[in-house]
mmCIF file of C-alpha atoms in Angstrom:
data_model
loop_
_atom_site.group_PDB
_atom_site.id
_atom_site.type_symbol
_atom_site.label_atom_id
_atom_site.label_comp_id
_atom_site.label_asym_id
_atom_site.label_seq_id
_atom_site.Cartn_x
_atom_site.Cartn_y
_atom_site.Cartn_z
ATOM 1 C CA MET A 1 -140.723 230.828 99.222
ATOM 2 C CA SER A 2 -141.251 229.622 95.658
ATOM 3 C CA VAL A 3 -137.981 227.672 95.846
ATOM 4 C CA ILE A 4 -138.808 226.199 99.256
ATOM 5 C CA THR A 5 -142.345 225.163 98.305
ATOM 6 C CA PHE A 6 -141.076 223.606 95.058
ATOM 7 C CA PHE A 7 -138.783 221.202 96.904
ATOM 8 C CA ILE A 8 -141.248 220.579 99.734
ATOM 9 C CA ASN A 9 -144.047 219.684 97.311
ATOM 10 C CA LYS A 10 -141.737 217.210 95.567
ATOM 11 C CA TYR A 11 -140.903 215.684 98.948
ATOM 12 C CA ILE A 12 -144.572 215.379 99.923
ATOM 13 C CA LYS A 13 -145.504 213.762 96.581
ATOM 14 C CA LYS A 14 -142.780 211.155 97.034
ATOM 15 C CA ASN A 15 -144.137 210.286 100.476
ATOM 16 C CA VAL A 16 -147.782 209.751 99.537
ATOM 17 C CA GLY A 17 -149.536 207.662 102.188
ATOM 18 C CA ILE A 18 -147.363 208.907 105.044
ATOM 19 C CA PRO A 19 -149.073 211.555 107.224
ATOM 20 C CA ILE A 20 -146.599 214.440 107.281
ATOM 21 C CA LEU A 21 -146.977 218.162 107.761
ATOM 22 C CA VAL A 22 -144.166 220.478 106.682
ATOM 23 C CA THR A 23 -143.942 223.872 108.371
ATOM 24 C CA ILE A 24 -141.733 226.817 107.484
ATOM 25 C CA THR A 25 -140.698 229.692 109.745
ATOM 26 C CA ASP A 26 -138.371 232.655 109.475
ATOM 27 C CA ASP A 27 -135.266 233.116 111.634
ATOM 28 C CA LYS A 28 -137.429 234.575 114.437
ATOM 29 C CA GLY A 29 -139.749 231.571 114.539
ATOM 30 C CA THR A 30 -142.660 233.260 112.796
ATOM 31 C CA PHE A 31 -145.001 230.730 111.211
ATOM 32 C CA ILE A 32 -144.898 231.387 107.416
ATOM 33 C CA GLU A 33 -146.328 228.346 105.656
ATOM 34 C CA TYR A 34 -147.505 224.786 106.208
ATOM 35 C CA MET A 35 -148.144 221.985 103.692
ATOM 36 C CA GLY A 36 -149.187 218.369 103.898
ATOM 37 C CA ASP A 37 -151.553 216.234 105.981
ATOM 38 C CA LYS A 38 -154.823 217.970 106.905
ATOM 39 C CA SER A 39 -155.262 216.142 110.236
ATOM 40 C CA LEU A 40 -151.832 217.287 111.417
ATOM 41 C CA GLU A 41 -152.560 220.741 110.067
ATOM 42 C CA HIS A 42 -155.671 220.791 112.277
ATOM 43 C CA THR A 43 -153.520 219.901 115.310
ATOM 44 C CA VAL A 44 -150.884 222.559 114.698
ATOM 45 C CA VAL A 45 -153.089 225.391 113.473
ATOM 46 C CA GLU A 46 -156.172 225.021 115.634
ATOM 47 C CA GLU A 47 -155.076 223.299 118.820
ATOM 48 C CA ALA A 48 -151.648 224.927 119.124
ATOM 49 C CA GLY A 49 -152.913 228.209 117.678
ATOM 50 C CA LEU A 50 -149.876 228.541 115.413
ATOM 51 C CA GLN A 51 -151.447 230.228 112.419
ATOM 52 C CA LYS A 52 -149.528 232.028 109.677
ATOM 53 C CA GLY A 53 -147.937 235.178 111.012
ATOM 54 C CA ILE A 54 -147.866 233.878 114.608
ATOM 55 C CA GLN A 55 -144.428 233.637 116.197
ATOM 56 C CA PHE A 56 -143.337 230.431 117.939
ATOM 57 C CA THR A 57 -142.650 231.205 121.577
ATOM 58 C CA GLU A 58 -141.890 228.990 124.535
ATOM 59 C CA ARG A 59 -145.124 230.145 126.158
ATOM 60 C CA LYS A 60 -147.173 229.035 123.153
ATOM 61 C CA ALA A 61 -145.258 225.953 122.063
ATOM 62 C CA GLY A 62 -143.299 224.898 125.133
ATOM 63 C CA ILE A 63 -140.392 222.635 124.192
ATOM 64 C CA SER A 64 -140.224 223.029 120.420
ATOM 65 C CA SER A 65 -137.842 221.660 117.807
ATOM 66 C CA VAL A 66 -138.237 224.950 115.920
ATOM 67 C CA LEU A 67 -137.071 227.120 118.810
ATOM 68 C CA ALA A 68 -134.245 224.681 119.573
ATOM 69 C CA VAL A 69 -133.044 224.848 115.957
ATOM 70 C CA ILE A 70 -133.026 228.656 115.995
ATOM 71 C CA ASP A 71 -131.103 228.636 119.260
ATOM 72 C CA LEU A 72 -128.617 225.854 118.406
ATOM 73 C CA GLU A 73 -128.484 226.333 114.593
ATOM 74 C CA ARG A 74 -128.450 222.580 114.007
ATOM 75 C CA PRO A 75 -131.102 219.890 113.292
ATOM 76 C CA VAL A 76 -133.266 218.927 116.277
ATOM 77 C CA GLU A 77 -135.973 216.301 116.792
ATOM 78 C CA VAL A 78 -138.630 216.234 119.515
ATOM 79 C CA ILE A 79 -140.424 212.907 119.830
ATOM 80 C CA GLY A 80 -143.637 212.026 121.673
ATOM 81 C CA THR A 81 -143.570 212.932 125.376
ATOM 82 C CA ASP A 82 -140.595 215.240 124.830
ATOM 83 C CA HIS A 83 -143.205 217.761 123.713
ATOM 84 C CA TYR A 84 -144.590 220.172 126.295
ATOM 85 C CA HIS A 85 -148.221 219.972 125.151
ATOM 86 C CA HIS A 86 -150.070 216.687 125.806
ATOM 87 C CA PHE A 87 -151.871 216.777 122.461
ATOM 88 C CA LEU A 88 -148.439 216.597 120.776
ATOM 89 C CA HIS A 89 -147.334 213.489 122.689
ATOM 90 C CA SER A 90 -148.618 211.411 119.778
ATOM 91 C CA ALA A 91 -146.472 213.379 117.302
ATOM 92 C CA ALA A 92 -142.851 213.410 116.187
ATOM 93 C CA CYS A 93 -141.277 216.695 115.044
ATOM 94 C CA TYR A 94 -138.083 217.086 113.043
ATOM 95 C CA SER A 95 -136.629 220.552 112.359
ATOM 96 C CA ALA A 96 -133.608 221.778 110.420
ATOM 97 C CA PRO A 97 -132.080 225.253 110.067
ATOM 98 C CA LEU A 98 -132.149 226.968 106.693
ATOM 99 C CA PHE A 99 -129.012 228.961 105.824
ATOM 100 C CA VAL A 100 -128.308 231.238 102.870
ATOM 101 C CA ASN A 101 -124.706 232.401 102.514
ATOM 102 C CA ARG A 102 -124.005 231.068 106.015
ATOM 103 C CA LYS A 103 -126.764 233.181 107.531
ATOM 104 C CA LEU A 104 -129.742 231.607 109.296
ATOM 105 C CA VAL A 105 -132.880 232.697 107.424
ATOM 106 C CA GLY A 106 -135.435 230.261 108.824
ATOM 107 C CA THR A 107 -136.391 226.682 109.646
ATOM 108 C CA VAL A 108 -138.073 223.792 107.870
ATOM 109 C CA SER A 109 -139.857 221.185 110.003
ATOM 110 C CA ILE A 110 -141.603 217.869 109.418
ATOM 111 C CA MET A 111 -144.300 216.640 111.788
ATOM 112 C CA THR A 112 -145.797 213.131 111.672
ATOM 113 C CA PHE A 113 -147.641 210.770 113.997
ATOM 114 C CA LEU A 114 -145.532 208.893 116.527
ATOM 115 C CA ASP A 115 -146.267 205.548 114.817
ATOM 116 C CA PHE A 116 -144.463 206.835 111.702
ATOM 117 C CA ALA A 117 -141.436 208.275 113.525
ATOM 118 C CA HIS A 118 -138.138 207.152 112.014
ATOM 119 C CA PRO A 119 -134.556 208.506 112.001
ATOM 120 C CA MET A 120 -134.639 208.545 108.189
ATOM 121 C CA ILE A 121 -137.141 211.397 108.324
ATOM 122 C CA MET A 122 -134.455 213.665 109.744
ATOM 123 C CA THR A 123 -131.988 212.450 107.115
ATOM 124 C CA SER A 124 -134.440 213.133 104.289
ATOM 125 C CA LEU A 125 -135.288 216.550 105.772
ATOM 126 C CA GLU A 126 -131.620 217.542 105.886
ATOM 127 C CA THR A 127 -131.237 216.424 102.263
ATOM 128 C CA VAL A 128 -134.211 218.517 101.153
ATOM 129 C CA VAL A 129 -132.976 221.562 103.105
ATOM 130 C CA ASP A 130 -129.516 221.122 101.582
ATOM 131 C CA CYS A 131 -131.079 221.229 98.089
ATOM 132 C CA ILE A 132 -133.044 224.350 99.028
ATOM 133 C CA GLU A 133 -129.933 226.072 100.389
ATOM 134 C CA ARG A 134 -127.913 225.330 97.273
ATOM 135 C CA GLU A 135 -130.688 226.626 95.033
ATOM 136 C CA LEU A 136 -131.148 229.798 97.102
ATOM 137 C CA SER A 137 -127.391 230.425 97.191
ATOM 138 C CA LEU A 138 -127.235 229.983 93.429
ATOM 139 C CA LEU A 139 -130.136 232.404 92.929
ATOM 140 C CA GLU A 140 -128.501 234.932 95.247
ATOM 141 C CA ARG A 141 -125.181 234.641 93.390
ATOM 142 C CA ASN A 142 -126.921 234.970 90.010
ATOM 143 C CA ARG A 143 -128.843 238.006 91.255
ATOM 144 C CA TYR A 144 -125.567 239.635 92.311
ATOM 145 C CA LEU A 145 -123.975 238.879 88.932
ATOM 146 C CA ASP A 146 -127.032 240.201 87.089
ATOM 147 C CA GLN A 147 -126.921 243.440 89.061
ATOM 148 C CA MET A 148 -123.190 243.805 88.458
ATOM 149 C CA ASN A 149 -123.575 243.125 84.722
ATOM 150 C CA GLN A 150 -126.482 245.554 84.532
ATOM 151 C CA MET A 151 -124.439 248.253 86.232
ATOM 152 C CA MET A 152 -121.503 247.657 83.883
ATOM 153 C CA LEU A 153 -123.761 247.814 80.825
ATOM 154 C CA GLU A 154 -125.421 251.011 81.994
ATOM 155 C CA GLN A 155 -122.086 252.708 82.684
ATOM 156 C CA SER A 156 -120.324 251.350 79.596
ATOM 157 C CA THR A 157 -119.096 253.686 76.856
ATOM 158 C CA ILE A 158 -119.757 250.862 74.365
ATOM 159 C CA GLY A 159 -123.233 250.343 72.932
ATOM 160 C CA TYR A 160 -124.828 246.885 73.146
ATOM 161 C CA ILE A 161 -127.908 245.718 71.250
ATOM 162 C CA VAL A 162 -129.452 242.283 71.792
ATOM 163 C CA ILE A 163 -131.307 240.968 68.758
ATOM 164 C CA GLU A 164 -133.653 237.978 68.471
ATOM 165 C CA LYS A 165 -133.282 235.490 65.637
ATOM 166 C CA ASN A 166 -136.109 237.224 63.750
ATOM 167 C CA GLY A 167 -134.367 240.599 64.034
ATOM 168 C CA GLU A 168 -136.474 241.951 66.902
ATOM 169 C CA ILE A 169 -134.586 244.300 69.238
ATOM 170 C CA VAL A 170 -134.773 242.835 72.743
ATOM 171 C CA SER A 171 -132.522 245.122 74.758
ATOM 172 C CA LEU A 172 -130.317 248.190 74.410
ATOM 173 C CA ASN A 173 -127.987 249.737 76.965
ATOM 174 C CA PRO A 174 -127.986 253.554 77.420
ATOM 175 C CA LYS A 175 -125.016 254.100 75.087
ATOM 176 C CA ALA A 176 -126.700 252.121 72.299
ATOM 177 C CA LYS A 177 -129.874 254.177 72.746
ATOM 178 C CA THR A 178 -127.818 257.370 72.389
ATOM 179 C CA ILE A 179 -126.163 256.102 69.209
ATOM 180 C CA LEU A 180 -129.381 254.823 67.637
ATOM 181 C CA SER A 181 -131.245 258.039 68.434
ATOM 182 C CA VAL A 182 -129.108 259.673 65.770
ATOM 183 C CA VAL A 183 -130.675 257.359 63.195
ATOM 184 C CA GLN A 184 -134.181 256.761 64.496
ATOM 185 C CA GLN A 185 -135.881 257.389 67.819
ATOM 186 C CA GLU A 186 -137.848 254.146 68.162
ATOM 187 C CA CYS A 187 -137.340 250.893 66.258
ATOM 188 C CA LYS A 188 -138.602 247.445 67.166
ATOM 189 C CA PHE A 189 -136.659 245.542 64.516
ATOM 190 C CA ILE A 190 -133.070 245.852 63.338
ATOM 191 C CA HIS A 191 -134.402 245.584 59.776
ATOM 192 C CA ASP A 192 -135.750 249.124 60.145
ATOM 193 C CA ILE A 193 -132.336 250.680 60.848
ATOM 194 C CA GLU A 194 -129.790 251.516 58.185
ATOM 195 C CA PRO A 195 -127.096 250.210 57.807
ATOM 196 C CA PHE A 196 -127.477 247.637 60.595
ATOM 197 C CA ASN A 197 -130.181 245.779 58.658
ATOM 198 C CA HIS A 198 -127.830 244.896 55.784
ATOM 199 C CA LEU A 199 -125.064 243.935 58.194
ATOM 200 C CA PHE A 200 -127.478 241.709 60.131
ATOM 201 C CA GLN A 201 -128.495 239.965 56.919
ATOM 202 C CA ARG A 202 -124.859 239.362 55.967
ATOM 203 C CA PHE A 203 -124.133 238.095 59.487
ATOM 204 C CA THR A 204 -127.020 235.597 59.364
ATOM 205 C CA GLN A 205 -125.612 234.348 56.068
ATOM 206 C CA GLY A 206 -122.361 233.443 57.818
ATOM 207 C CA GLU A 207 -120.206 236.507 57.146
ATOM 208 C CA ILE A 208 -117.955 237.740 59.969
ATOM 209 C CA ILE A 209 -118.806 241.322 60.903
ATOM 210 C CA GLN A 210 -116.092 242.812 63.110
ATOM 211 C CA ASP A 211 -114.569 246.306 63.281
ATOM 212 C CA TYR A 212 -116.899 247.327 60.467
ATOM 213 C CA GLU A 213 -116.952 251.115 60.165
ATOM 214 C CA VAL A 214 -120.303 252.792 59.605
ATOM 215 C CA VAL A 215 -121.310 256.442 59.387
ATOM 216 C CA LEU A 216 -124.696 257.390 60.817
ATOM 217 C CA GLN A 217 -125.847 260.560 59.107
ATOM 218 C CA ASN A 218 -128.244 263.024 60.661
ATOM 219 C CA SER A 219 -127.779 266.538 61.989
ATOM 220 C CA LYS A 220 -124.278 265.345 62.801
ATOM 221 C CA ASN A 221 -122.225 262.431 61.542
ATOM 222 C CA LEU A 222 -121.589 259.669 64.001
ATOM 223 C CA ILE A 223 -118.881 257.136 63.172
ATOM 224 C CA CYS A 224 -118.960 253.700 64.791
ATOM 225 C CA LEU A 225 -117.064 250.431 64.659
ATOM 226 C CA VAL A 226 -119.627 247.626 64.611
ATOM 227 C CA ASP A 227 -119.200 243.998 65.748
ATOM 228 C CA TYR A 228 -121.773 241.219 65.411
ATOM 229 C CA PHE A 229 -121.606 238.166 67.698
ATOM 230 C CA SER A 230 -123.812 235.097 68.060
ATOM 231 C CA PHE A 231 -125.749 235.314 71.332
ATOM 232 C CA LEU A 232 -128.137 232.553 72.462
ATOM 233 C CA ASP A 233 -130.612 232.178 69.567
ATOM 234 C CA GLY A 234 -129.982 235.674 68.299
ATOM 235 C CA CYS A 235 -127.237 238.217 67.983
ATOM 236 C CA LEU A 236 -125.308 240.759 70.052
ATOM 237 C CA ILE A 237 -124.300 243.974 68.288
ATOM 238 C CA GLN A 238 -121.437 245.960 69.769
ATOM 239 C CA LEU A 239 -121.050 249.639 68.896
ATOM 240 C CA HIS A 240 -117.823 251.608 69.461
ATOM 241 C CA ASP A 241 -118.315 255.346 68.987
ATOM 242 C CA ILE A 242 -115.075 256.560 67.354
ATOM 243 C CA THR A 243 -116.355 259.957 66.206
ATOM 244 C CA GLU A 244 -114.030 261.968 68.435
ATOM 245 C CA TYR A 245 -111.099 259.724 67.540
ATOM 246 C CA LYS A 246 -111.734 260.344 63.833
ATOM 247 C CA LYS A 247 -111.944 264.099 64.428
ATOM 248 C CA THR A 248 -108.643 264.040 66.305
ATOM 249 C CA GLU A 249 -107.039 261.917 63.595
ATOM 250 C CA SER A 250 -108.240 264.322 60.914
ATOM 251 C CA TYR A 251 -106.958 267.297 62.930
ATOM 252 C CA ILE A 252 -103.508 265.690 63.281
ATOM 253 C CA GLN A 253 -103.367 264.887 59.571
ATOM 254 C CA ASN A 254 -104.315 268.463 58.657
ATOM 255 C CA SER A 255 -101.674 269.806 61.066
ATOM 256 C CA GLU A 256 -99.025 267.611 59.444
ATOM 257 C CA LYS A 257 -100.050 268.833 55.983
ATOM 258 C CA LEU A 258 -99.848 272.468 57.111
ATOM 259 C CA SER A 259 -96.448 271.812 58.646
ATOM 260 C CA ILE A 260 -95.137 270.325 55.409
ATOM 261 C CA LEU A 261 -96.569 273.241 53.384
ATOM 262 C CA GLY A 262 -94.871 275.683 55.765
ATOM 263 C CA GLN A 263 -91.527 273.938 55.305
ATOM 264 C CA LEU A 264 -91.923 273.966 51.512
ATOM 265 C CA ALA A 265 -92.833 277.670 51.568
ATOM 266 C CA ALA A 266 -89.739 278.418 53.724
#
């Protein structure tokens, strides 16, 4: 609704002086919102009894552009005496379907007095609805991508830390929290964490920090490869836990040494 009302308010402001009432329904014809001319609002809300939460029905509204749009899924106009109710014979109604990802989610309608009826109203309505649909589709696509990225970050075996320009820690994924818990349980700034504070300072001075090996010492040693990348106005720190790899490498090296010693002894 915030997207719809944003575009509708812009449309109303650009048509100052023209009595128009914009109504919004869901895909079942339920009256959700209305904006615009107060005299037309009085006609629709009080005389027709179509208050918010009331569903448009043929019994209540008779021949209605809203119901026709839901049925036909295309723009419809009902002018003057085409209306069922006599008190609407002095009005012109223009309705357009609202789709998101090819699914009908509601309708947007413009009502004005018959003296102001013009085919361009339908054209402008379709343009506004087209803008709304594109914005809603973009938001839906971005929401999907955000959820997918969030899932990938949460399941990732690589730690990610997002840092503001001032060094404040904005976000950590679960793996990064596990790695940093070895050093310190809670830190608000990267400056408080060794050795990431020194690396952050070198990075801000222009040095490239990639595949930098650090050892985090606590009850157990944790070995990580650290990468620093520019991210928006801050920095993205990438942590690769290579502790097990280092243990395996050390085990292989020790095995090779023992093998050589065995051959020398033989």
